Amino acid sequence: MGYFPTRLSVAPLELALLAAVLGEEGYETFACTTNGVLNDAGLLRDYDHLGGRDQDAPADEHVDDCLEFEYGRLADRTGPVLVHTHFLDPHDAYR
């Protein structure tokens, strides 16, 4: 995408993010993450569905649950899908 956020930066609204571009091409898009920094930076703004984002849950468990739910919901879909999974616990190293 050509955008590399710092801790306090936000993706400009005029920047076409991958979820928006693929969504225009008929993809259904979803993201599963526990890391709120992605949302704060505006990087999750164009997804059709967001799962996770419970910053108190271990990322591996929460993302597993999210993916299981989303795959069940998308089981009958015949078109393309963009799945963004982010397994990094926010500030896990500091806990």
PDB file of N, CA and C in Angstrom:
ATOM      1  N   MET A   1       0.827  -1.198   0.000  1.00  0.00           N
ATOM      2  CA  MET A   1       0.000   0.000   0.000  1.00  0.00           C
ATOM      3  C   MET A   1       0.864   1.251   0.000  1.00  0.00           C
ATOM      4  N   GLY A   2       2.116   1.114   0.403  1.00  0.00           N
ATOM      5  CA  GLY A   2       2.982   2.279   0.424  1.00  0.00           C
ATOM      6  C   GLY A   2       2.792   3.152   1.650  1.00  0.00           C
ATOM      7  N   TYR A   3       2.145   2.642   2.675  1.00  0.00           N
ATOM      8  CA  TYR A   3       1.920   3.424   3.896  1.00  0.00           C
ATOM      9  C   TYR A   3       2.502   2.670   5.073  1.00  0.00           C
ATOM     10  N   PHE A   4       3.360   3.318   5.797  1.00  0.00           N
ATOM     11  CA  PHE A   4       4.002   2.705   6.958  1.00  0.00           C
ATOM     12  C   PHE A   4       3.750   3.593   8.166  1.00  0.00           C
ATOM     13  N   PRO A   5       2.754   3.251   8.971  1.00  0.00           N
ATOM     14  CA  PRO A   5       2.357   4.129  10.067  1.00  0.00           C
ATOM     15  C   PRO A   5       3.371   4.147  11.202  1.00  0.00           C
ATOM     16  N   THR A   6       3.423   5.287  11.850  1.00  0.00           N
ATOM     17  CA  THR A   6       4.109   5.376  13.135  1.00  0.00           C
ATOM     18  C   THR A   6       3.027   5.243  14.196  1.00  0.00           C
ATOM     19  N   ARG A   7       3.421   5.246  15.441  1.00  0.00           N
ATOM     20  CA  ARG A   7       2.465   5.013  16.520  1.00  0.00           C
ATOM     21  C   ARG A   7       1.300   6.001  16.511  1.00  0.00           C
ATOM     22  N   LEU A   8       1.528   7.236  16.129  1.00  0.00           N
ATOM     23  CA  LEU A   8       0.487   8.256  16.226  1.00  0.00           C
ATOM     24  C   LEU A   8      -0.074   8.685  14.873  1.00  0.00           C
ATOM     25  N   SER A   9       0.335   8.062  13.788  1.00  0.00           N
ATOM     26  CA  SER A   9      -0.142   8.492  12.476  1.00  0.00           C
ATOM     27  C   SER A   9      -1.443   7.790  12.102  1.00  0.00           C
ATOM     28  N   VAL A  10      -2.165   8.404  11.192  1.00  0.00           N
ATOM     29  CA  VAL A  10      -3.425   7.858  10.701  1.00  0.00           C
ATOM     30  C   VAL A  10      -3.358   7.851   9.176  1.00  0.00           C
ATOM     31  N   ALA A  11      -3.777   6.753   8.573  1.00  0.00           N
ATOM     32  CA  ALA A  11      -3.767   6.653   7.113  1.00  0.00           C
ATOM     33  C   ALA A  11      -4.670   7.734   6.523  1.00  0.00           C
ATOM     34  N   PRO A  12      -4.171   8.491   5.568  1.00  0.00           N
ATOM     35  CA  PRO A  12      -5.000   9.539   4.946  1.00  0.00           C
ATOM     36  C   PRO A  12      -6.229   8.933   4.270  1.00  0.00           C
ATOM     37  N   LEU A  13      -7.353   9.636   4.347  1.00  0.00           N
ATOM     38  CA  LEU A  13      -8.593   9.131   3.756  1.00  0.00           C
ATOM     39  C   LEU A  13      -8.476   8.953   2.247  1.00  0.00           C
ATOM     40  N   GLU A  14      -7.639   9.748   1.598  1.00  0.00           N
ATOM     41  CA  GLU A  14      -7.498   9.628   0.148  1.00  0.00           C
ATOM     42  C   GLU A  14      -6.651   8.424  -0.269  1.00  0.00           C
ATOM     43  N   LEU A  15      -6.009   7.769   0.695  1.00  0.00           N
ATOM     44  CA  LEU A  15      -5.213   6.581   0.401  1.00  0.00           C
ATOM     45  C   LEU A  15      -6.139   5.384   0.210  1.00  0.00           C
ATOM     46  N   ALA A  16      -6.070   4.755  -0.949  1.00  0.00           N
ATOM     47  CA  ALA A  16      -6.890   3.575  -1.230  1.00  0.00           C
ATOM     48  C   ALA A  16      -6.249   2.367  -0.563  1.00  0.00           C
ATOM     49  N   LEU A  17      -6.910   1.826   0.445  1.00  0.00           N
ATOM     50  CA  LEU A  17      -6.408   0.655   1.152  1.00  0.00           C
ATOM     51  C   LEU A  17      -6.842  -0.619   0.433  1.00  0.00           C
ATOM     52  N   LEU A  18      -6.116  -1.694   0.676  1.00  0.00           N
ATOM     53  CA  LEU A  18      -6.345  -2.956  -0.021  1.00  0.00           C
ATOM     54  C   LEU A  18      -7.786  -3.437   0.101  1.00  0.00           C
ATOM     55  N   ALA A  19      -8.378  -3.352   1.287  1.00  0.00           N
ATOM     56  CA  ALA A  19      -9.749  -3.818   1.473  1.00  0.00           C
ATOM     57  C   ALA A  19     -10.729  -3.045   0.590  1.00  0.00           C
ATOM     58  N   ALA A  20     -10.517  -1.756   0.424  1.00  0.00           N
ATOM     59  CA  ALA A  20     -11.397  -0.952  -0.427  1.00  0.00           C
ATOM     60  C   ALA A  20     -11.226  -1.309  -1.895  1.00  0.00           C
ATOM     61  N   VAL A  21      -9.999  -1.444  -2.330  1.00  0.00           N
ATOM     62  CA  VAL A  21      -9.724  -1.762  -3.732  1.00  0.00           C
ATOM     63  C   VAL A  21     -10.310  -3.123  -4.100  1.00  0.00           C
ATOM     64  N   LEU A  22     -10.057  -4.121  -3.251  1.00  0.00           N
ATOM     65  CA  LEU A  22     -10.592  -5.453  -3.541  1.00  0.00           C
ATOM     66  C   LEU A  22     -12.111  -5.497  -3.379  1.00  0.00           C
ATOM     67  N   GLY A  23     -12.638  -4.741  -2.422  1.00  0.00           N
ATOM     68  CA  GLY A  23     -14.091  -4.666  -2.257  1.00  0.00           C
ATOM     69  C   GLY A  23     -14.773  -4.165  -3.513  1.00  0.00           C
ATOM     70  N   GLU A  24     -14.155  -3.195  -4.187  1.00  0.00           N
ATOM     71  CA  GLU A  24     -14.702  -2.682  -5.444  1.00  0.00           C
ATOM     72  C   GLU A  24     -14.660  -3.733  -6.556  1.00  0.00           C
ATOM     73  N   GLU A  25     -13.809  -4.728  -6.406  1.00  0.00           N
ATOM     74  CA  GLU A  25     -13.683  -5.789  -7.400  1.00  0.00           C
ATOM     75  C   GLU A  25     -14.529  -7.016  -7.051  1.00  0.00           C
ATOM     76  N   GLY A  26     -15.392  -6.893  -6.026  1.00  0.00           N
ATOM     77  CA  GLY A  26     -16.300  -7.976  -5.690  1.00  0.00           C
ATOM     78  C   GLY A  26     -15.870  -8.873  -4.547  1.00  0.00           C
ATOM     79  N   TYR A  27     -14.744  -8.560  -3.911  1.00  0.00           N
ATOM     80  CA  TYR A  27     -14.296  -9.343  -2.765  1.00  0.00           C
ATOM     81  C   TYR A  27     -15.137  -8.989  -1.548  1.00  0.00           C
ATOM     82  N   GLU A  28     -15.416  -9.982  -0.731  1.00  0.00           N
ATOM     83  CA  GLU A  28     -15.915  -9.717   0.616  1.00  0.00           C
ATOM     84  C   GLU A  28     -14.680  -9.702   1.505  1.00  0.00           C
ATOM     85  N   THR A  29     -14.586  -8.707   2.352  1.00  0.00           N
ATOM     86  CA  THR A  29     -13.363  -8.530   3.138  1.00  0.00           C
ATOM     87  C   THR A  29     -13.657  -8.600   4.629  1.00  0.00           C
ATOM     88  N   PHE A  30     -12.758  -9.261   5.349  1.00  0.00           N
ATOM     89  CA  PHE A  30     -12.859  -9.209   6.801  1.00  0.00           C
ATOM     90  C   PHE A  30     -11.488  -9.287   7.439  1.00  0.00           C
ATOM     91  N   ALA A  31     -11.413  -8.705   8.617  1.00  0.00           N
ATOM     92  CA  ALA A  31     -10.172  -8.686   9.378  1.00  0.00           C
ATOM     93  C   ALA A  31     -10.448  -9.180  10.787  1.00  0.00           C
ATOM     94  N   CYS A  32      -9.513  -9.955  11.314  1.00  0.00           N
ATOM     95  CA  CYS A  32      -9.578 -10.438  12.693  1.00  0.00           C
ATOM     96  C   CYS A  32      -8.293 -10.021  13.388  1.00  0.00           C
ATOM     97  N   THR A  33      -8.412  -9.253  14.447  1.00  0.00           N
ATOM     98  CA  THR A  33      -7.238  -8.788  15.179  1.00  0.00           C
ATOM     99  C   THR A  33      -7.619  -8.407  16.602  1.00  0.00           C
ATOM    100  N   THR A  34      -6.653  -8.457  17.481  1.00  0.00           N
ATOM    101  CA  THR A  34      -6.835  -7.917  18.832  1.00  0.00           C
ATOM    102  C   THR A  34      -6.061  -6.627  19.004  1.00  0.00           C
ATOM    103  N   ASN A  35      -5.334  -6.207  17.985  1.00  0.00           N
ATOM    104  CA  ASN A  35      -4.465  -5.042  18.096  1.00  0.00           C
ATOM    105  C   ASN A  35      -5.194  -3.778  17.655  1.00  0.00           C
ATOM    106  N   GLY A  36      -5.575  -2.958  18.617  1.00  0.00           N
ATOM    107  CA  GLY A  36      -6.309  -1.727  18.348  1.00  0.00           C
ATOM    108  C   GLY A  36      -5.517  -0.674  17.610  1.00  0.00           C
ATOM    109  N   VAL A  37      -4.199  -0.804  17.545  1.00  0.00           N
ATOM    110  CA  VAL A  37      -3.377   0.178  16.845  1.00  0.00           C
ATOM    111  C   VAL A  37      -3.753   0.219  15.363  1.00  0.00           C
ATOM    112  N   LEU A  38      -4.086  -0.931  14.783  1.00  0.00           N
ATOM    113  CA  LEU A  38      -4.487  -0.953  13.376  1.00  0.00           C
ATOM    114  C   LEU A  38      -5.728  -0.103  13.144  1.00  0.00           C
ATOM    115  N   ASN A  39      -6.692  -0.188  14.046  1.00  0.00           N
ATOM    116  CA  ASN A  39      -7.897   0.618  13.927  1.00  0.00           C
ATOM    117  C   ASN A  39      -7.586   2.085  14.173  1.00  0.00           C
ATOM    118  N   ASP A  40      -6.776   2.367  15.189  1.00  0.00           N
ATOM    119  CA  ASP A  40      -6.406   3.750  15.494  1.00  0.00           C
ATOM    120  C   ASP A  40      -5.720   4.415  14.309  1.00  0.00           C
ATOM    121  N   ALA A  41      -4.955   3.642  13.545  1.00  0.00           N
ATOM    122  CA  ALA A  41      -4.230   4.166  12.383  1.00  0.00           C
ATOM    123  C   ALA A  41      -5.123   4.230  11.139  1.00  0.00           C
ATOM    124  N   GLY A  42      -6.374   3.807  11.248  1.00  0.00           N
ATOM    125  CA  GLY A  42      -7.291   3.863  10.124  1.00  0.00           C
ATOM    126  C   GLY A  42      -7.113   2.743   9.124  1.00  0.00           C
ATOM    127  N   LEU A  43      -6.372   1.714   9.490  1.00  0.00           N
ATOM    128  CA  LEU A  43      -6.066   0.644   8.543  1.00  0.00           C
ATOM    129  C   LEU A  43      -7.160  -0.420   8.449  1.00  0.00           C
ATOM    130  N   LEU A  44      -8.174  -0.335   9.299  1.00  0.00           N
ATOM    131  CA  LEU A  44      -9.277  -1.299   9.260  1.00  0.00           C
ATOM    132  C   LEU A  44     -10.571  -0.669   8.748  1.00  0.00           C
ATOM    133  N   ARG A  45     -10.490   0.529   8.242  1.00  0.00           N
ATOM    134  CA  ARG A  45     -11.702   1.294   7.928  1.00  0.00           C
ATOM    135  C   ARG A  45     -12.538   0.739   6.781  1.00  0.00           C
ATOM    136  N   ASP A  46     -11.963   0.010   5.857  1.00  0.00           N
ATOM    137  CA  ASP A  46     -12.691  -0.382   4.652  1.00  0.00           C
ATOM    138  C   ASP A  46     -13.120  -1.843   4.611  1.00  0.00           C
ATOM    139  N   TYR A  47     -12.934  -2.570   5.693  1.00  0.00           N
ATOM    140  CA  TYR A  47     -13.337  -3.983   5.713  1.00  0.00           C
ATOM    141  C   TYR A  47     -14.842  -4.109   5.869  1.00  0.00           C
ATOM    142  N   ASP A  48     -15.423  -5.121   5.207  1.00  0.00           N
ATOM    143  CA  ASP A  48     -16.852  -5.373   5.351  1.00  0.00           C
ATOM    144  C   ASP A  48     -17.192  -5.836   6.764  1.00  0.00           C
ATOM    145  N   HIS A  49     -16.312  -6.636   7.351  1.00  0.00           N
ATOM    146  CA  HIS A  49     -16.543  -7.188   8.691  1.00  0.00           C
ATOM    147  C   HIS A  49     -15.246  -7.128   9.482  1.00  0.00           C
ATOM    148  N   LEU A  50     -15.379  -6.805  10.752  1.00  0.00           N
ATOM    149  CA  LEU A  50     -14.244  -6.813  11.671  1.00  0.00           C
ATOM    150  C   LEU A  50     -14.550  -7.765  12.806  1.00  0.00           C
ATOM    151  N   GLY A  51     -13.595  -8.575  13.158  1.00  0.00           N
ATOM    152  CA  GLY A  51     -13.737  -9.466  14.295  1.00  0.00           C
ATOM    153  C   GLY A  51     -12.552  -9.285  15.210  1.00  0.00           C
ATOM    154  N   GLY A  52     -12.680  -9.743  16.398  1.00  0.00           N
ATOM    155  CA  GLY A  52     -11.595  -9.579  17.351  1.00  0.00           C
ATOM    156  C   GLY A  52     -11.676  -8.228  18.009  1.00  0.00           C
ATOM    157  N   ARG A  53     -10.561  -7.596  18.132  1.00  0.00           N
ATOM    158  CA  ARG A  53     -10.425  -6.269  18.730  1.00  0.00           C
ATOM    159  C   ARG A  53     -10.679  -6.275  20.229  1.00  0.00           C
ATOM    160  N   ASP A  54     -10.712  -7.423  20.856  1.00  0.00           N
ATOM    161  CA  ASP A  54     -10.790  -7.506  22.312  1.00  0.00           C
ATOM    162  C   ASP A  54      -9.354  -7.502  22.813  1.00  0.00           C
ATOM    163  N   GLN A  55      -8.875  -6.359  23.228  1.00  0.00           N
ATOM    164  CA  GLN A  55      -7.469  -6.209  23.551  1.00  0.00           C
ATOM    165  C   GLN A  55      -7.055  -6.936  24.828  1.00  0.00           C
ATOM    166  N   ASP A  56      -8.021  -7.459  25.575  1.00  0.00           N
ATOM    167  CA  ASP A  56      -7.672  -8.181  26.787  1.00  0.00           C
ATOM    168  C   ASP A  56      -7.554  -9.687  26.564  1.00  0.00           C
ATOM    169  N   ALA A  57      -7.901 -10.151  25.387  1.00  0.00           N
ATOM    170  CA  ALA A  57      -7.846 -11.584  25.090  1.00  0.00           C
ATOM    171  C   ALA A  57      -6.518 -11.926  24.423  1.00  0.00           C
ATOM    172  N   PRO A  58      -5.978 -13.113  24.695  1.00  0.00           N
ATOM    173  CA  PRO A  58      -4.785 -13.545  23.950  1.00  0.00           C
ATOM    174  C   PRO A  58      -5.111 -13.613  22.458  1.00  0.00           C
ATOM    175  N   ALA A  59      -4.245 -13.074  21.640  1.00  0.00           N
ATOM    176  CA  ALA A  59      -4.524 -12.971  20.207  1.00  0.00           C
ATOM    177  C   ALA A  59      -4.802 -14.322  19.578  1.00  0.00           C
ATOM    178  N   ASP A  60      -4.024 -15.347  19.942  1.00  0.00           N
ATOM    179  CA  ASP A  60      -4.215 -16.639  19.275  1.00  0.00           C
ATOM    180  C   ASP A  60      -5.618 -17.202  19.530  1.00  0.00           C
ATOM    181  N   GLU A  61      -6.103 -17.112  20.753  1.00  0.00           N
ATOM    182  CA  GLU A  61      -7.438 -17.636  21.078  1.00  0.00           C
ATOM    183  C   GLU A  61      -8.535 -16.798  20.431  1.00  0.00           C
ATOM    184  N   HIS A  62      -8.406 -15.497  20.531  1.00  0.00           N
ATOM    185  CA  HIS A  62      -9.457 -14.619  20.027  1.00  0.00           C
ATOM    186  C   HIS A  62      -9.545 -14.676  18.502  1.00  0.00           C
ATOM    187  N   VAL A  63      -8.397 -14.686  17.839  1.00  0.00           N
ATOM    188  CA  VAL A  63      -8.394 -14.751  16.378  1.00  0.00           C
ATOM    189  C   VAL A  63      -8.911 -16.103  15.910  1.00  0.00           C
ATOM    190  N   ASP A  64      -8.584 -17.183  16.613  1.00  0.00           N
ATOM    191  CA  ASP A  64      -9.136 -18.496  16.273  1.00  0.00           C
ATOM    192  C   ASP A  64     -10.658 -18.465  16.298  1.00  0.00           C
ATOM    193  N   ASP A  65     -11.237 -17.898  17.360  1.00  0.00           N
ATOM    194  CA  ASP A  65     -12.692 -17.808  17.479  1.00  0.00           C
ATOM    195  C   ASP A  65     -13.284 -16.962  16.354  1.00  0.00           C
ATOM    196  N   CYS A  66     -12.639 -15.857  16.071  1.00  0.00           N
ATOM    197  CA  CYS A  66     -13.099 -14.958  15.016  1.00  0.00           C
ATOM    198  C   CYS A  66     -13.099 -15.663  13.665  1.00  0.00           C
ATOM    199  N   LEU A  67     -12.002 -16.342  13.357  1.00  0.00           N
ATOM    200  CA  LEU A  67     -11.894 -17.031  12.067  1.00  0.00           C
ATOM    201  C   LEU A  67     -12.929 -18.144  11.939  1.00  0.00           C
ATOM    202  N   GLU A  68     -13.136 -18.877  13.016  1.00  0.00           N
ATOM    203  CA  GLU A  68     -14.136 -19.951  12.983  1.00  0.00           C
ATOM    204  C   GLU A  68     -15.517 -19.380  12.675  1.00  0.00           C
ATOM    205  N   PHE A  69     -15.864 -18.271  13.316  1.00  0.00           N
ATOM    206  CA  PHE A  69     -17.157 -17.633  13.066  1.00  0.00           C
ATOM    207  C   PHE A  69     -17.253 -17.149  11.625  1.00  0.00           C
ATOM    208  N   GLU A  70     -16.214 -16.441  11.160  1.00  0.00           N
ATOM    209  CA  GLU A  70     -16.260 -15.876   9.812  1.00  0.00           C
ATOM    210  C   GLU A  70     -16.270 -16.963   8.741  1.00  0.00           C
ATOM    211  N   TYR A  71     -15.474 -18.001   8.900  1.00  0.00           N
ATOM    212  CA  TYR A  71     -15.482 -19.087   7.917  1.00  0.00           C
ATOM    213  C   TYR A  71     -16.841 -19.765   7.861  1.00  0.00           C
ATOM    214  N   GLY A  72     -17.479 -19.923   9.003  1.00  0.00           N
ATOM    215  CA  GLY A  72     -18.825 -20.485   9.012  1.00  0.00           C
ATOM    216  C   GLY A  72     -19.806 -19.591   8.272  1.00  0.00           C
ATOM    217  N   ARG A  73     -19.673 -18.296   8.449  1.00  0.00           N
ATOM    218  CA  ARG A  73     -20.549 -17.332   7.780  1.00  0.00           C
ATOM    219  C   ARG A  73     -20.302 -17.310   6.274  1.00  0.00           C
ATOM    220  N   LEU A  74     -19.061 -17.533   5.864  1.00  0.00           N
ATOM    221  CA  LEU A  74     -18.701 -17.441   4.449  1.00  0.00           C
ATOM    222  C   LEU A  74     -18.702 -18.785   3.721  1.00  0.00           C
ATOM    223  N   ALA A  75     -19.104 -19.842   4.397  1.00  0.00           N
ATOM    224  CA  ALA A  75     -19.010 -21.192   3.826  1.00  0.00           C
ATOM    225  C   ALA A  75     -19.729 -21.332   2.488  1.00  0.00           C
ATOM    226  N   ASP A  76     -20.822 -20.637   2.307  1.00  0.00           N
ATOM    227  CA  ASP A  76     -21.601 -20.768   1.086  1.00  0.00           C
ATOM    228  C   ASP A  76     -21.274 -19.693   0.043  1.00  0.00           C
ATOM    229  N   ARG A  77     -20.359 -18.821   0.356  1.00  0.00           N
ATOM    230  CA  ARG A  77     -19.996 -17.756  -0.587  1.00  0.00           C
ATOM    231  C   ARG A  77     -19.220 -18.348  -1.756  1.00  0.00           C
ATOM    232  N   THR A  78     -19.531 -17.892  -2.963  1.00  0.00           N
ATOM    233  CA  THR A  78     -18.838 -18.403  -4.147  1.00  0.00           C
ATOM    234  C   THR A  78     -17.816 -17.410  -4.685  1.00  0.00           C
ATOM    235  N   GLY A  79     -17.876 -16.165  -4.252  1.00  0.00           N
ATOM    236  CA  GLY A  79     -16.949 -15.149  -4.749  1.00  0.00           C
ATOM    237  C   GLY A  79     -15.673 -15.088  -3.929  1.00  0.00           C
ATOM    238  N   PRO A  80     -14.747 -14.238  -4.347  1.00  0.00           N
ATOM    239  CA  PRO A  80     -13.469 -14.121  -3.663  1.00  0.00           C
ATOM    240  C   PRO A  80     -13.601 -13.433  -2.302  1.00  0.00           C
ATOM    241  N   VAL A  81     -12.664 -13.752  -1.417  1.00  0.00           N
ATOM    242  CA  VAL A  81     -12.660 -13.213  -0.055  1.00  0.00           C
ATOM    243  C   VAL A  81     -11.251 -12.783   0.314  1.00  0.00           C
ATOM    244  N   LEU A  82     -11.128 -11.635   0.952  1.00  0.00           N
ATOM    245  CA  LEU A  82      -9.865 -11.184   1.549  1.00  0.00           C
ATOM    246  C   LEU A  82      -9.960 -11.407   3.050  1.00  0.00           C
ATOM    247  N   VAL A  83      -9.037 -12.178   3.597  1.00  0.00           N
ATOM    248  CA  VAL A  83      -8.987 -12.457   5.030  1.00  0.00           C
ATOM    249  C   VAL A  83      -7.699 -11.849   5.586  1.00  0.00           C
ATOM    250  N   HIS A  84      -7.834 -10.895   6.488  1.00  0.00           N
ATOM    251  CA  HIS A  84      -6.673 -10.297   7.148  1.00  0.00           C
ATOM    252  C   HIS A  84      -6.652 -10.812   8.585  1.00  0.00           C
ATOM    253  N   THR A  85      -5.624 -11.569   8.927  1.00  0.00           N
ATOM    254  CA  THR A  85      -5.467 -12.024  10.310  1.00  0.00           C
ATOM    255  C   THR A  85      -4.213 -11.394  10.879  1.00  0.00           C
ATOM    256  N   HIS A  86      -4.314 -10.955  12.105  1.00  0.00           N
ATOM    257  CA  HIS A  86      -3.218 -10.256  12.764  1.00  0.00           C
ATOM    258  C   HIS A  86      -3.064 -10.886  14.146  1.00  0.00           C
ATOM    259  N   PHE A  87      -1.982 -11.618  14.334  1.00  0.00           N
ATOM    260  CA  PHE A  87      -1.823 -12.418  15.541  1.00  0.00           C
ATOM    261  C   PHE A  87      -1.000 -11.748  16.638  1.00  0.00           C
ATOM    262  N   LEU A  88      -0.669 -10.494  16.486  1.00  0.00           N
ATOM    263  CA  LEU A  88       0.183  -9.816  17.460  1.00  0.00           C
ATOM    264  C   LEU A  88      -0.654  -9.281  18.619  1.00  0.00           C
ATOM    265  N   ASP A  89      -0.389  -9.770  19.808  1.00  0.00           N
ATOM    266  CA  ASP A  89      -1.044  -9.197  20.986  1.00  0.00           C
ATOM    267  C   ASP A  89      -0.545  -7.784  21.189  1.00  0.00           C
ATOM    268  N   PRO A  90      -1.429  -6.826  21.452  1.00  0.00           N
ATOM    269  CA  PRO A  90      -0.971  -5.465  21.727  1.00  0.00           C
ATOM    270  C   PRO A  90      -0.231  -5.424  23.063  1.00  0.00           C
ATOM    271  N   HIS A  91       0.985  -4.944  23.020  1.00  0.00           N
ATOM    272  CA  HIS A  91       1.796  -4.761  24.228  1.00  0.00           C
ATOM    273  C   HIS A  91       2.010  -6.056  25.008  1.00  0.00           C
ATOM    274  N   ASP A  92       1.912  -7.183  24.330  1.00  0.00           N
ATOM    275  CA  ASP A  92       2.063  -8.471  25.006  1.00  0.00           C
ATOM    276  C   ASP A  92       3.400  -8.564  25.736  1.00  0.00           C
ATOM    277  N   ALA A  93       4.415  -8.002  25.162  1.00  0.00           N
ATOM    278  CA  ALA A  93       5.735  -8.092  25.787  1.00  0.00           C
ATOM    279  C   ALA A  93       5.797  -7.353  27.123  1.00  0.00           C
ATOM    280  N   TYR A  94       4.870  -6.428  27.356  1.00  0.00           N
ATOM    281  CA  TYR A  94       4.883  -5.644  28.590  1.00  0.00           C
ATOM    282  C   TYR A  94       4.003  -6.229  29.676  1.00  0.00           C
ATOM    283  N   ARG A  95       3.258  -7.305  29.382  1.00  0.00           N
ATOM    284  CA  ARG A  95       2.360  -7.881  30.387  1.00  0.00           C
ATOM    285  C   ARG A  95       3.119  -8.866  31.242  1.00  0.00           C
TER     286      ARG A  95
END
